Coordinates of C-alpha atoms and ligand atoms in Angstrom, one line a residue:
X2 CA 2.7 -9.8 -14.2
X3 CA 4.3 -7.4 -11.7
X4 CA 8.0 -8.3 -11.0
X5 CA 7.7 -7.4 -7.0
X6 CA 7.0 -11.1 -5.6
X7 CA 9.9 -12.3 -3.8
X8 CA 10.8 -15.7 -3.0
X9 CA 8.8 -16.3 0.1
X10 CA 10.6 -16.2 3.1
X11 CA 10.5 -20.0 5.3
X12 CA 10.1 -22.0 2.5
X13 CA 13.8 -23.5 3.0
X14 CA 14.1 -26.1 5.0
X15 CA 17.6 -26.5 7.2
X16 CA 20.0 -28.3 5.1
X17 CA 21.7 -31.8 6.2
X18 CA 25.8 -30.4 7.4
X19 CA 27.1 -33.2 4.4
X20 CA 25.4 -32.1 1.7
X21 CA 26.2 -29.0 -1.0
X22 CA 24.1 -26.2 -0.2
X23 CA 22.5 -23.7 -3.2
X24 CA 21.6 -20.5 -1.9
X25 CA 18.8 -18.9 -4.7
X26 CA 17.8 -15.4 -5.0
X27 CA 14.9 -14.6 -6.7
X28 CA 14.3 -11.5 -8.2
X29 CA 11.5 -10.5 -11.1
X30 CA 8.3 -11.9 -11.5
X31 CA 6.4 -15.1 -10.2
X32 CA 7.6 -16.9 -13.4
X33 CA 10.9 -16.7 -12.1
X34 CA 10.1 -17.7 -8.6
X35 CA 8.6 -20.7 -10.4
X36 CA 11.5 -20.8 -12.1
X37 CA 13.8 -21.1 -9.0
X38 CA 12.0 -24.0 -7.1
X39 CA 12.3 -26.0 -10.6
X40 CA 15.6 -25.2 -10.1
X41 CA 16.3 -25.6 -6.3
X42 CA 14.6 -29.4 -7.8
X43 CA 16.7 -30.4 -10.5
X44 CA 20.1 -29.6 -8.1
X45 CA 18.6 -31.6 -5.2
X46 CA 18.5 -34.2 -7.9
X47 CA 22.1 -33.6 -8.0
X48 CA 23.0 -33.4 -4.4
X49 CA 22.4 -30.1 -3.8
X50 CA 19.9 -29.1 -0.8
X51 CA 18.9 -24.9 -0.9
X52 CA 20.0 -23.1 1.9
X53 CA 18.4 -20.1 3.5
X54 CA 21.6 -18.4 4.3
X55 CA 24.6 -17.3 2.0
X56 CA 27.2 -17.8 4.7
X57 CA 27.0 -21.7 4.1
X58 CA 26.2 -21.9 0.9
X59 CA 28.5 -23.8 -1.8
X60 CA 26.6 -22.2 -4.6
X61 CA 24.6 -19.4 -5.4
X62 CA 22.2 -18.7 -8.0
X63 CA 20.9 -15.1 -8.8
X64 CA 17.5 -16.1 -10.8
X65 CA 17.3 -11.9 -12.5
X66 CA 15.3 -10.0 -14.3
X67 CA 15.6 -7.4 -17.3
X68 CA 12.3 -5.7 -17.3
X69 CA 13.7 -2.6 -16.3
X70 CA 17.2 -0.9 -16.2
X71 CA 17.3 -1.0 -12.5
X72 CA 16.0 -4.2 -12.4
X73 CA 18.6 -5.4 -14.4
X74 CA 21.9 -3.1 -12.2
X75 CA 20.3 -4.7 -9.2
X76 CA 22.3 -7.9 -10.4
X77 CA 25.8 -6.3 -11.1
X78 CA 25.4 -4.4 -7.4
X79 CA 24.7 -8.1 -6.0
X80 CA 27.6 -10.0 -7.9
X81 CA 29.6 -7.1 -6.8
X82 CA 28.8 -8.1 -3.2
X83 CA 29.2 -11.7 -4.0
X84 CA 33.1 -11.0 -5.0
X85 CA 34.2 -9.9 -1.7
X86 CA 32.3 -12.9 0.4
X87 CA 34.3 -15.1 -2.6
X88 CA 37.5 -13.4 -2.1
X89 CA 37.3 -14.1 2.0
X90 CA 36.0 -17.5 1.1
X91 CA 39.3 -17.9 -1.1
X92 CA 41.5 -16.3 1.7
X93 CA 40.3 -18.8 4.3
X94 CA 40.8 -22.1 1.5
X95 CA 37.0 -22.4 0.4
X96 CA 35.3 -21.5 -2.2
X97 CA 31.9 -21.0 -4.4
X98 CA 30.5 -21.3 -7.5
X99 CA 28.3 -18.6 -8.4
X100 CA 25.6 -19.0 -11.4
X101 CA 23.2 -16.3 -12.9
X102 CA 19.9 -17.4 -14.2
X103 CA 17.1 -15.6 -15.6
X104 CA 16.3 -12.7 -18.2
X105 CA 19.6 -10.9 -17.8
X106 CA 21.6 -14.3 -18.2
X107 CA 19.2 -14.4 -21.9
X108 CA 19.2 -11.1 -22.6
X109 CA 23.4 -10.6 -22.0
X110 CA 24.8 -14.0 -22.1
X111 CA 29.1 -13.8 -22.1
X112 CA 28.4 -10.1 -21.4
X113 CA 28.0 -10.9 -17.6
X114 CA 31.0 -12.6 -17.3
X115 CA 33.1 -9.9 -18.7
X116 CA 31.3 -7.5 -16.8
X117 CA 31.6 -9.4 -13.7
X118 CA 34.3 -12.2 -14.0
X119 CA 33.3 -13.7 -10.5
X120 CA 30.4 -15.4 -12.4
X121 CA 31.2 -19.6 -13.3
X122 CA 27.9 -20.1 -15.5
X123 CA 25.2 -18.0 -17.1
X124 CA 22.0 -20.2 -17.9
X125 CA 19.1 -18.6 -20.0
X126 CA 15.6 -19.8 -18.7
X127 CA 14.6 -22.0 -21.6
X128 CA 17.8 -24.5 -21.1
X129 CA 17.2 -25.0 -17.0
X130 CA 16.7 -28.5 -17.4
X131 CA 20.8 -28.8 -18.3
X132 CA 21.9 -26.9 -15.2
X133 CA 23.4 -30.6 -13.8
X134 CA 25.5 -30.5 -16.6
X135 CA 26.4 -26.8 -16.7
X136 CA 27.3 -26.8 -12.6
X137 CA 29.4 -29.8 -13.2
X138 CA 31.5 -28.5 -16.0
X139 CA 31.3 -25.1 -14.2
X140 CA 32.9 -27.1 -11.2
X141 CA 35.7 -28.5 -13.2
X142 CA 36.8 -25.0 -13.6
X143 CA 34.9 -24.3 -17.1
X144 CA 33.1 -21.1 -17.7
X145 CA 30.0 -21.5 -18.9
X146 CA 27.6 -19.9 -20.8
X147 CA 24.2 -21.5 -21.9
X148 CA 21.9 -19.3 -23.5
X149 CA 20.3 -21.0 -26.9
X150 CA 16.8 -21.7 -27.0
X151 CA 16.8 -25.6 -26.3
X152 CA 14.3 -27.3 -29.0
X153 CA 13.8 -29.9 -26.4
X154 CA 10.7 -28.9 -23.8
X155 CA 12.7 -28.0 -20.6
X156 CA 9.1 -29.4 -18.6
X157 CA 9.5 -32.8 -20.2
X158 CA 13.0 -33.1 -19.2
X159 CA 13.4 -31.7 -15.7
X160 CA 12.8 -34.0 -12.7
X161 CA 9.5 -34.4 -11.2
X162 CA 8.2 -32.3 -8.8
X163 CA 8.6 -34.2 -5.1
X164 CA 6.3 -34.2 -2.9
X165 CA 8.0 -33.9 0.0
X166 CA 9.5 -30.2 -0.9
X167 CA 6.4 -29.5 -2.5
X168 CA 4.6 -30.2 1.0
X169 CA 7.3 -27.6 2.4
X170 CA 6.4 -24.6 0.4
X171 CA 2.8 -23.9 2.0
X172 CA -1.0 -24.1 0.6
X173 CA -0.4 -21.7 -2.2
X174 CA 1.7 -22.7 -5.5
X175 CA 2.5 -21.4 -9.0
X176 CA 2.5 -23.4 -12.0
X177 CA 3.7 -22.1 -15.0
X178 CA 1.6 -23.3 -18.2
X179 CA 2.7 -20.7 -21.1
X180 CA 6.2 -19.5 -21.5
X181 CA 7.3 -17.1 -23.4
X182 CA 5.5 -14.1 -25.8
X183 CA 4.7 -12.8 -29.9
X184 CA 3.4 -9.8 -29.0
X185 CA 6.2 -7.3 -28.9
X186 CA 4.9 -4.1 -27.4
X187 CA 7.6 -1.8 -28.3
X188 CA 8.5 -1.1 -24.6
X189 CA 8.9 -4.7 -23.2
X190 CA 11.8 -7.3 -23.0
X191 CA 10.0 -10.3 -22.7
X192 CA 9.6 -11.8 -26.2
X193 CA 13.1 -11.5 -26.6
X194 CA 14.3 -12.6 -23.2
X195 CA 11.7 -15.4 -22.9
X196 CA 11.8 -16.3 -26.8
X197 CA 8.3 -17.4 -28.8
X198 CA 4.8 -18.4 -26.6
X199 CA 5.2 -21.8 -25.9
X200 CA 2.3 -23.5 -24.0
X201 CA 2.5 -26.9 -21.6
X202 CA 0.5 -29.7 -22.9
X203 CA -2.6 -30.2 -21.1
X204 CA -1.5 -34.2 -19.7
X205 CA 1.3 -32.2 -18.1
X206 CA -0.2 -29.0 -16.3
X207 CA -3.2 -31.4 -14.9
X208 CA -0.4 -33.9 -13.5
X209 CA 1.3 -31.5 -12.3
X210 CA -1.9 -29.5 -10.8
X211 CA -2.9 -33.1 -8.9
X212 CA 0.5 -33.5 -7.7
X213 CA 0.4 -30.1 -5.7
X214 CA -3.2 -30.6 -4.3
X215 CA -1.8 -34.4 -3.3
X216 CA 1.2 -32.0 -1.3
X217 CA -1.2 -30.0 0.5
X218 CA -1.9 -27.2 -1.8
X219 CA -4.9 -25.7 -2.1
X220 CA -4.9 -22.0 -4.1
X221 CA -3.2 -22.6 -7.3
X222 CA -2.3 -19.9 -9.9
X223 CA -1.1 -20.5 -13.6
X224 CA 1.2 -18.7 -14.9
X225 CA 2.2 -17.3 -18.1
X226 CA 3.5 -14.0 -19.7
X227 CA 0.1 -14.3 -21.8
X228 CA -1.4 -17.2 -19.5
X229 CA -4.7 -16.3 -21.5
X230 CA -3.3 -17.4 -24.8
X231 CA -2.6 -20.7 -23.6
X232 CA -4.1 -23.4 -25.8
X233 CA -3.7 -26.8 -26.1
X234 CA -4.6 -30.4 -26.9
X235 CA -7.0 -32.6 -25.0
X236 CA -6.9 -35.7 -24.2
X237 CA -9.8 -36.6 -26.6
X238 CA -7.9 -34.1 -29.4
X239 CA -10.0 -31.2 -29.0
X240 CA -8.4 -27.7 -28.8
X241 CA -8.4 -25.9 -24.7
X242 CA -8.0 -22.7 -24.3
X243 CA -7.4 -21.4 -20.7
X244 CA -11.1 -21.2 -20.0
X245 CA -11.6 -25.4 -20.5
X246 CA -8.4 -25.9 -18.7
X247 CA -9.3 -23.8 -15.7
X248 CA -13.2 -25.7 -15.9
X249 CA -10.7 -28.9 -15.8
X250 CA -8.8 -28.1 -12.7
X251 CA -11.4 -27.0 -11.1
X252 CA -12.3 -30.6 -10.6
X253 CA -9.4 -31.9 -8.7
X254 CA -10.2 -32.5 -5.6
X255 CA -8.6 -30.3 -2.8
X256 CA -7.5 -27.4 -5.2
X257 CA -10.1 -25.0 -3.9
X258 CA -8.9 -21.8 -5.3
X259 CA -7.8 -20.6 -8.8
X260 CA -5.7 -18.1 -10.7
X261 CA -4.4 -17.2 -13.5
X262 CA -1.5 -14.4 -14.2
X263 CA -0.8 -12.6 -16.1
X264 CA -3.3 -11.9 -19.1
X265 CA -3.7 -9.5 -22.1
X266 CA -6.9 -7.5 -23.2
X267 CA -7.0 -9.2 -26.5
X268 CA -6.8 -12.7 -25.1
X269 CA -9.6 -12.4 -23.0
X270 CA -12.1 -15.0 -25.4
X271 CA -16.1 -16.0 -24.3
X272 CA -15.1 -19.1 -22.8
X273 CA -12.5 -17.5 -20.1
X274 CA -15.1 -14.9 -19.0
X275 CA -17.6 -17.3 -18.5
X276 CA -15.9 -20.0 -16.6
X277 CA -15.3 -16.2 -13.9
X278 CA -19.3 -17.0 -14.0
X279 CA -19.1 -20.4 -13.8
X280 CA -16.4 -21.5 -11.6
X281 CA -16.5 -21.1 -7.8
X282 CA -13.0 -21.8 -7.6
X283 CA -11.7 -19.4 -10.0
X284 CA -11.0 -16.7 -7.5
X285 CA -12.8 -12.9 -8.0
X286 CA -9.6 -11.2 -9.0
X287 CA -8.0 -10.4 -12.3
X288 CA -5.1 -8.3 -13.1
X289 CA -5.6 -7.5 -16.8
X290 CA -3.1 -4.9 -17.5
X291 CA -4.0 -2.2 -20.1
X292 CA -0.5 0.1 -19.4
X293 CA -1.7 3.8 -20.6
X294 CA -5.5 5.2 -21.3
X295 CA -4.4 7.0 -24.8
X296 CA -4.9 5.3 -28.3
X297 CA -2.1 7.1 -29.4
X298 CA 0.1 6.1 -26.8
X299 CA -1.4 2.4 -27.0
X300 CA -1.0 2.4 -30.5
X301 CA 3.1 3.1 -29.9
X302 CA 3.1 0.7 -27.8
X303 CA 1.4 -1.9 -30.1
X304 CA -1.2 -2.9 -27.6
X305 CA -3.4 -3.4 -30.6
X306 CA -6.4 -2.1 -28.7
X307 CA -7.7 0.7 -27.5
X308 CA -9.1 2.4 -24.2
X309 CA -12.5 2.1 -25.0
X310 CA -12.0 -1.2 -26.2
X311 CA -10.8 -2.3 -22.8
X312 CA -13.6 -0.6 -20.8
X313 CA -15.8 -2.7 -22.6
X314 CA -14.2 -6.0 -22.1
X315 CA -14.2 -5.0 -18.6
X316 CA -18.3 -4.7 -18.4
X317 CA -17.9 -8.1 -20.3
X318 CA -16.5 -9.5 -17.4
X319 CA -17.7 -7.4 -14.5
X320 CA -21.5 -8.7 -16.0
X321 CA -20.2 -12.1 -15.8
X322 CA -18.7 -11.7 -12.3
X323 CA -19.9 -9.0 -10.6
X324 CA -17.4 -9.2 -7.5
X325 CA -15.0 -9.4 -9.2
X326 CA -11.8 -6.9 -8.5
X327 CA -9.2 -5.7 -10.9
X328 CA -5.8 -4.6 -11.0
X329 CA -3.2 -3.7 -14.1
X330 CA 0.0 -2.6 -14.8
X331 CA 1.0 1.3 -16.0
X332 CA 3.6 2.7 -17.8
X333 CA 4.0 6.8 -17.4
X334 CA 6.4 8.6 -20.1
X335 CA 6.5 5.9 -22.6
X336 CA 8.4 8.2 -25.4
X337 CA 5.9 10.9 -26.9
X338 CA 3.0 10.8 -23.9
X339 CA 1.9 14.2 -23.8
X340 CA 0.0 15.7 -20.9
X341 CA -3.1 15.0 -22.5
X342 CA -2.3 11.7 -23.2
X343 CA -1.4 11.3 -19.2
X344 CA -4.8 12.9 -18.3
X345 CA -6.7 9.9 -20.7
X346 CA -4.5 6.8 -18.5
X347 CA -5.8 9.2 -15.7
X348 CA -9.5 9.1 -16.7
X349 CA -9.1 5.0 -17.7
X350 CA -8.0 4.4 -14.0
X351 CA -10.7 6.9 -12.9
X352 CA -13.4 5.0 -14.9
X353 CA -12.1 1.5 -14.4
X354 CA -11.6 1.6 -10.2
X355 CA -9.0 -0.7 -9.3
X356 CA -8.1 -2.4 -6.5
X357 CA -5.0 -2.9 -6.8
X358 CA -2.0 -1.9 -9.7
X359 CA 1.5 -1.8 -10.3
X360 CA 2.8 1.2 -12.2
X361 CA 5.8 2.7 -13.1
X362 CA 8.3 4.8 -15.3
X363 CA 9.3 3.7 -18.8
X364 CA 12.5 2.6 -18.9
X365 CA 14.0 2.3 -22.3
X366 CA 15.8 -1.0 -22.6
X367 CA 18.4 -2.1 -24.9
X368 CA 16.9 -4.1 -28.7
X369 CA 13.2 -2.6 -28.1
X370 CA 11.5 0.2 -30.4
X371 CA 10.6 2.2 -27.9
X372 CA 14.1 2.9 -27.0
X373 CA 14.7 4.3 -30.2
X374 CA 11.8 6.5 -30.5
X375 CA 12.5 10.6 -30.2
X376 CA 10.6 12.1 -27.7
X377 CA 12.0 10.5 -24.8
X378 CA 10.4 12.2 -21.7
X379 CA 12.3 13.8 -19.2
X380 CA 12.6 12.0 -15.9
X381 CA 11.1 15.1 -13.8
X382 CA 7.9 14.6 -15.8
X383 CA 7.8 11.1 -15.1
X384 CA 8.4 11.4 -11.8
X385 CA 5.1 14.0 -11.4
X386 CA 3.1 11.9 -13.4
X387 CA 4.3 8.7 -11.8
X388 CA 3.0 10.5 -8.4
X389 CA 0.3 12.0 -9.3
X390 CA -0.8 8.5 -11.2
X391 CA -0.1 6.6 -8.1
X392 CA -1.7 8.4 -5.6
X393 CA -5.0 7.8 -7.5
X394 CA -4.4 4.4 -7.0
X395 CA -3.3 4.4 -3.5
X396 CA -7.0 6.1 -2.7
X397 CA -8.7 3.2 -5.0
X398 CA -6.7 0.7 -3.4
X399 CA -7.8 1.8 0.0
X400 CA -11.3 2.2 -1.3
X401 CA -11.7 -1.2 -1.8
X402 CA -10.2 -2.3 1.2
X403 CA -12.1 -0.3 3.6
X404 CA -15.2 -1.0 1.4
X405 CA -14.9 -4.4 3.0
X406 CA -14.7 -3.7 6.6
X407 CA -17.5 -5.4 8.0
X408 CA -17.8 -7.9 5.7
X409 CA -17.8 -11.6 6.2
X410 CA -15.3 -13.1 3.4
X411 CA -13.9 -16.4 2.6
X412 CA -9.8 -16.7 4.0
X413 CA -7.2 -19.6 2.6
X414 CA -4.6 -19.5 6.2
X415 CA -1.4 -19.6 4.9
X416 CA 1.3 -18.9 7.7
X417 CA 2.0 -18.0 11.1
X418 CA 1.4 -14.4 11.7
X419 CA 4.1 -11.7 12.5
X420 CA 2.4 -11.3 16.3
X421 CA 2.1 -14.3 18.7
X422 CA -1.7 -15.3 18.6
X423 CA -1.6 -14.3 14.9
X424 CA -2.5 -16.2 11.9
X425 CA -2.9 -15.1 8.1
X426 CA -4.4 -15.8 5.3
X427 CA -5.0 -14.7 2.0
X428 CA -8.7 -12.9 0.6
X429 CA -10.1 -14.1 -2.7
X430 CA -8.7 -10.8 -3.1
X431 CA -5.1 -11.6 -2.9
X432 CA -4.6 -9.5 0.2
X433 CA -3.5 -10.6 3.4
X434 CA -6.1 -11.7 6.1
X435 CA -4.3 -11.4 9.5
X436 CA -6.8 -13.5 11.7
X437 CA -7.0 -14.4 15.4
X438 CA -5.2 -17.8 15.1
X439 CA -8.0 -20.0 17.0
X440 CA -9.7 -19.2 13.8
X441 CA -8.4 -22.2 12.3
X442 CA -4.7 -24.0 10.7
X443 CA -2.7 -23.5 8.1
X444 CA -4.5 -24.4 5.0
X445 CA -8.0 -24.0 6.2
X446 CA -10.3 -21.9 4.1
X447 CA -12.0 -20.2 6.7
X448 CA -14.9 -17.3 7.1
X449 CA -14.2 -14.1 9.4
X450 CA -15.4 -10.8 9.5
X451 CA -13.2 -8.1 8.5
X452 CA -13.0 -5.6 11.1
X453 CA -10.2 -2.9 10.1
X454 CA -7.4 -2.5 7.3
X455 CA -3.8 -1.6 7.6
X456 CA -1.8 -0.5 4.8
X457 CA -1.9 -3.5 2.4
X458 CA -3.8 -6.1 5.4
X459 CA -7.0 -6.6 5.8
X460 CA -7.6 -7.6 9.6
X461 CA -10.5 -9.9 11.2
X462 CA -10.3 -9.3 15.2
X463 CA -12.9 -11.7 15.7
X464 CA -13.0 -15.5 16.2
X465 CA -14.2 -17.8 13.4
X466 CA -17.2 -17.1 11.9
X467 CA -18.0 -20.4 10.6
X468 CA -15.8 -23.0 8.9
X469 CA -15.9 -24.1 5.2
X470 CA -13.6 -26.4 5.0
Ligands
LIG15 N1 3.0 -9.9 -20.0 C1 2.6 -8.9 -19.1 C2 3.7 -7.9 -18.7 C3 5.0 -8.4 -18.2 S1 6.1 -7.2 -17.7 C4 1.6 -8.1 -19.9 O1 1.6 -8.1 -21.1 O2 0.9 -7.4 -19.2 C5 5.3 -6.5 -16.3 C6 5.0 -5.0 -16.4 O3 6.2 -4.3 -16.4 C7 4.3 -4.6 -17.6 O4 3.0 -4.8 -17.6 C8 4.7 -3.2 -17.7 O5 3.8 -2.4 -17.0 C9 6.0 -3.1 -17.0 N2 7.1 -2.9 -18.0 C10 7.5 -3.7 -19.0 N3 8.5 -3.1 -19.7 C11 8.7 -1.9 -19.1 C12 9.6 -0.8 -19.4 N4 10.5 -0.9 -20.4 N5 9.6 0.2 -18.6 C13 8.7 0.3 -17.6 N6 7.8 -0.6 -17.3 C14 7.8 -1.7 -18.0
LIG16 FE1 5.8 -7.7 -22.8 FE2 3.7 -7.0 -24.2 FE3 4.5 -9.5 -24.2 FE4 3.4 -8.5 -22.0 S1 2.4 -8.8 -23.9 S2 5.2 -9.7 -22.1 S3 4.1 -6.4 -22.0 S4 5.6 -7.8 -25.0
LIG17 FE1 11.6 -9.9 -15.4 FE2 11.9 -11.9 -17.1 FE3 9.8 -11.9 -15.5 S1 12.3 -9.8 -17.5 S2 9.4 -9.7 -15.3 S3 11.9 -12.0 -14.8 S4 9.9 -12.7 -17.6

């Protein structure tokens, strides 16, 4: 799961002049941005509308995330912002309430508020379902700190999702069926800032999945920080796992296109790769992170597998889906990585081909192993290995797109485009089609040819090629 999605833009409607207005900023991975919108509902419940624009709003609420050290600063340099609007809202006889949400709120709790006393409430992501109760109290002056792991399932408790604001956030959605994570790799924050795995009950996620096909949407993707460990009970009693779940949605009528983020190599089961053979709807596009190419390395960072292991699963699934396109997640100068280590991640990436990746430096954080270890590598190594490693996957990302100039493929229109005339849509792919917009309207899966590429866009000049839906 990459932590570079950001709240999409438009997907705020203007708010009514009499109504409290909650400005949310998103930062972090699509779990938060899920996250948010659950949020932005349960304070509309309470009389709150979002606003798009921080000069109006009555309350703000950084959603943050602790993946990485500057990840986690990004918040302090916002809130630092956030006091000086506050002071000149004070000055002129206003005022706002200003809440932080997310894996910093978990992971630092009354720590925030010391650090940045401006902050009313801090509300870890498993307890979202009180935040009615922690704005009020936070309103009568109270600051507020809700961080323990609720025993009560936040899902069950928080309102429904409404149609209406479910209608105004576009064709695609995310729905979050797996929360949390018992894996541990030494480098990563999550288990600890999410808590245990924790998977949504089947009757829930396929309610919720008909609800956002009955709103209009048509590409969903399920969501977890080890979505492929999902499991659950079925109606009749049997045990799902992600592969029976995804064959069940796949049946709803009007959701067209499927996803699922993020996974792990060792969840991967039979069932999941076949319903990629299976299943039109589950879209040609996995991101299956594997982090570094070294056992030893992988072995530090308790991956519990190793490179060769994962090229293998990858065949696995390329045999079962053969258009199918990858892309991971890569960590340079985990604590110990020698050059030779760097040159196996090098060779993995060379032998894999990916078409698209996230990667970046280790960034020792605060309560994991890794930040303990000896061996720490020095940032100008990371930095030439983080270039170096990148610009192999810049040329592979390109590959691929170029390899599909000419190409007739299938597009899900999404939004207007940037240029008058302009239209785009998303490839099974996950990049962005920018069509000719008498190709079709929003939420149309449409085919056009692609006829050139721009940096990360894939562009189709021509008018509509034929019309599947
Ligand atoms: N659950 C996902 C990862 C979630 S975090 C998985 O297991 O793949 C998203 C990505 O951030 C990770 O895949 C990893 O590449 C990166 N990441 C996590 N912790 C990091 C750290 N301490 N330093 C640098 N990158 C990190
Ligand atoms: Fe972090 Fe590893 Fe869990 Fe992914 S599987 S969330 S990288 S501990
Ligand atoms: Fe960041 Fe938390 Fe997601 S640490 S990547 S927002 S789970």
């Amino acid at each position: 799961m990459n932590e570079r999605v950001k709240i999409m833009d438009g997907a705020v409607s203007p708010a009514p002049a009499n109504m409290r207005k909650v400005f949310v900023k998103t930062y972090g991975c699509q779990m938060n941005v899920y996250d948010s919108q659950r949020m932005a509902d349960a304070l509309g419940a309470d009389g709150y509308v979002e606003t798009a624009s921080l000069d109006d709003a009555d309350m703000v609420l950084l959603n943050t995330c602790h993946i990485r050290e500057k990840a986690a600063e990004k918040v302090y340099s916002e809130l630092g912002r956030l006091r000086k609007l506050r002071d000149e809202r004070q000055a002129s006889g206003s005022d706002m309430l200003i809440g932080v949400a997310g894996c910093v709120a978990q992971a630092e709790g009354e720590e925030i508020i010391r650090r940045a006393p401006v902050v009313d409430f801090v509300i870890g992501p498993q307890t979202y379902h009180r935040l009615p109760q922690v704005v009020s109290r936070a309103r009568r002056g109270d600051k507020v700190v809700e961080t323990d792991y609720a025993i009560e399932d936040k899902f069950d408790k928080l309102p429904e999702r409404d149609v209406r604001q479910l209608r105004a956030r576009g064709v695609t959605a995310f729905l979050t069926v797996q929360e949390g994570c018992d894996k541990f790799c030494t480098f990563c924050v999550v288990p600890y800032t999410r808590g245990a795995e924790v998977s949504r009950p089947v009757t829930q996620i396929v309610a919720e999945a008909r609800k956002l096909a009955e709103s209009g949407v048509r590409e969903v993707t399920l969501l977890g920080q080890n979505v492929n460990a999902w499991h659950g009970e079925s109606p009749d009693g049997s045990e799902w796992g992600l592969g029976r779940l995804l064959r069940e949605l796949a049946e709803i009528d009007g959701l067209d296109r499927l996803r699922y983020t993020t996974s792990h190599p060792r969840d991967m089961d039979e069932d999941l790769i076949a319903a990629h053979r299976d299943l039109g709807a589950l879209m040609p596009y996995l991101h299956l992170p594997v982090q570094a190419g070294s056992d030893r390395i992988l072995k530090a960072m308790n991956r519990k597998h190793t490179g060769d292991e994962y090229r293998r699963l990858v065949d696995r699934i390329r045999a079962a889906r053969p258009d199918i396109a990858l892309s991971g997640d890569f960590i340079v100068g985990f604590p110990g990585e020698t050059d030779v280590d760097f040159e196996d991640t090098m060779r993995l990436i060379a032998d894999i081909g990916y078409a698209q990746a996230f990667s970046f430096k280790y960034s020792p954080r605060p309560g994991t192993p890794g930040a303990d270890l000896k061996d720490q590598v020095p940032e100008q190594v990371k930095n030439e290995r983080l270039y170096r490693l990148q610009s192999l996957l810049g040329k592979q990302q390109a590959d691929f797109m170029n390899g599909l100039i000419g190409k007739t493929i299938s597009v899900l229109l999404e939004k207007p485009g940037r240029e008058p005339g302009q239209i785009v849509g998303r490839s099974p792919w996950l990049q962005p089609a920018v069509c000719d917009e008498n190709v079709g309207k929003i939420g149309d899966i449409v085919s056009v040819r692609i006829t050139r590429t721009s940096a990360n866009s894939l562009i189709a000049d021509n008018r509509k090629v034929d019309t599947e839906a």
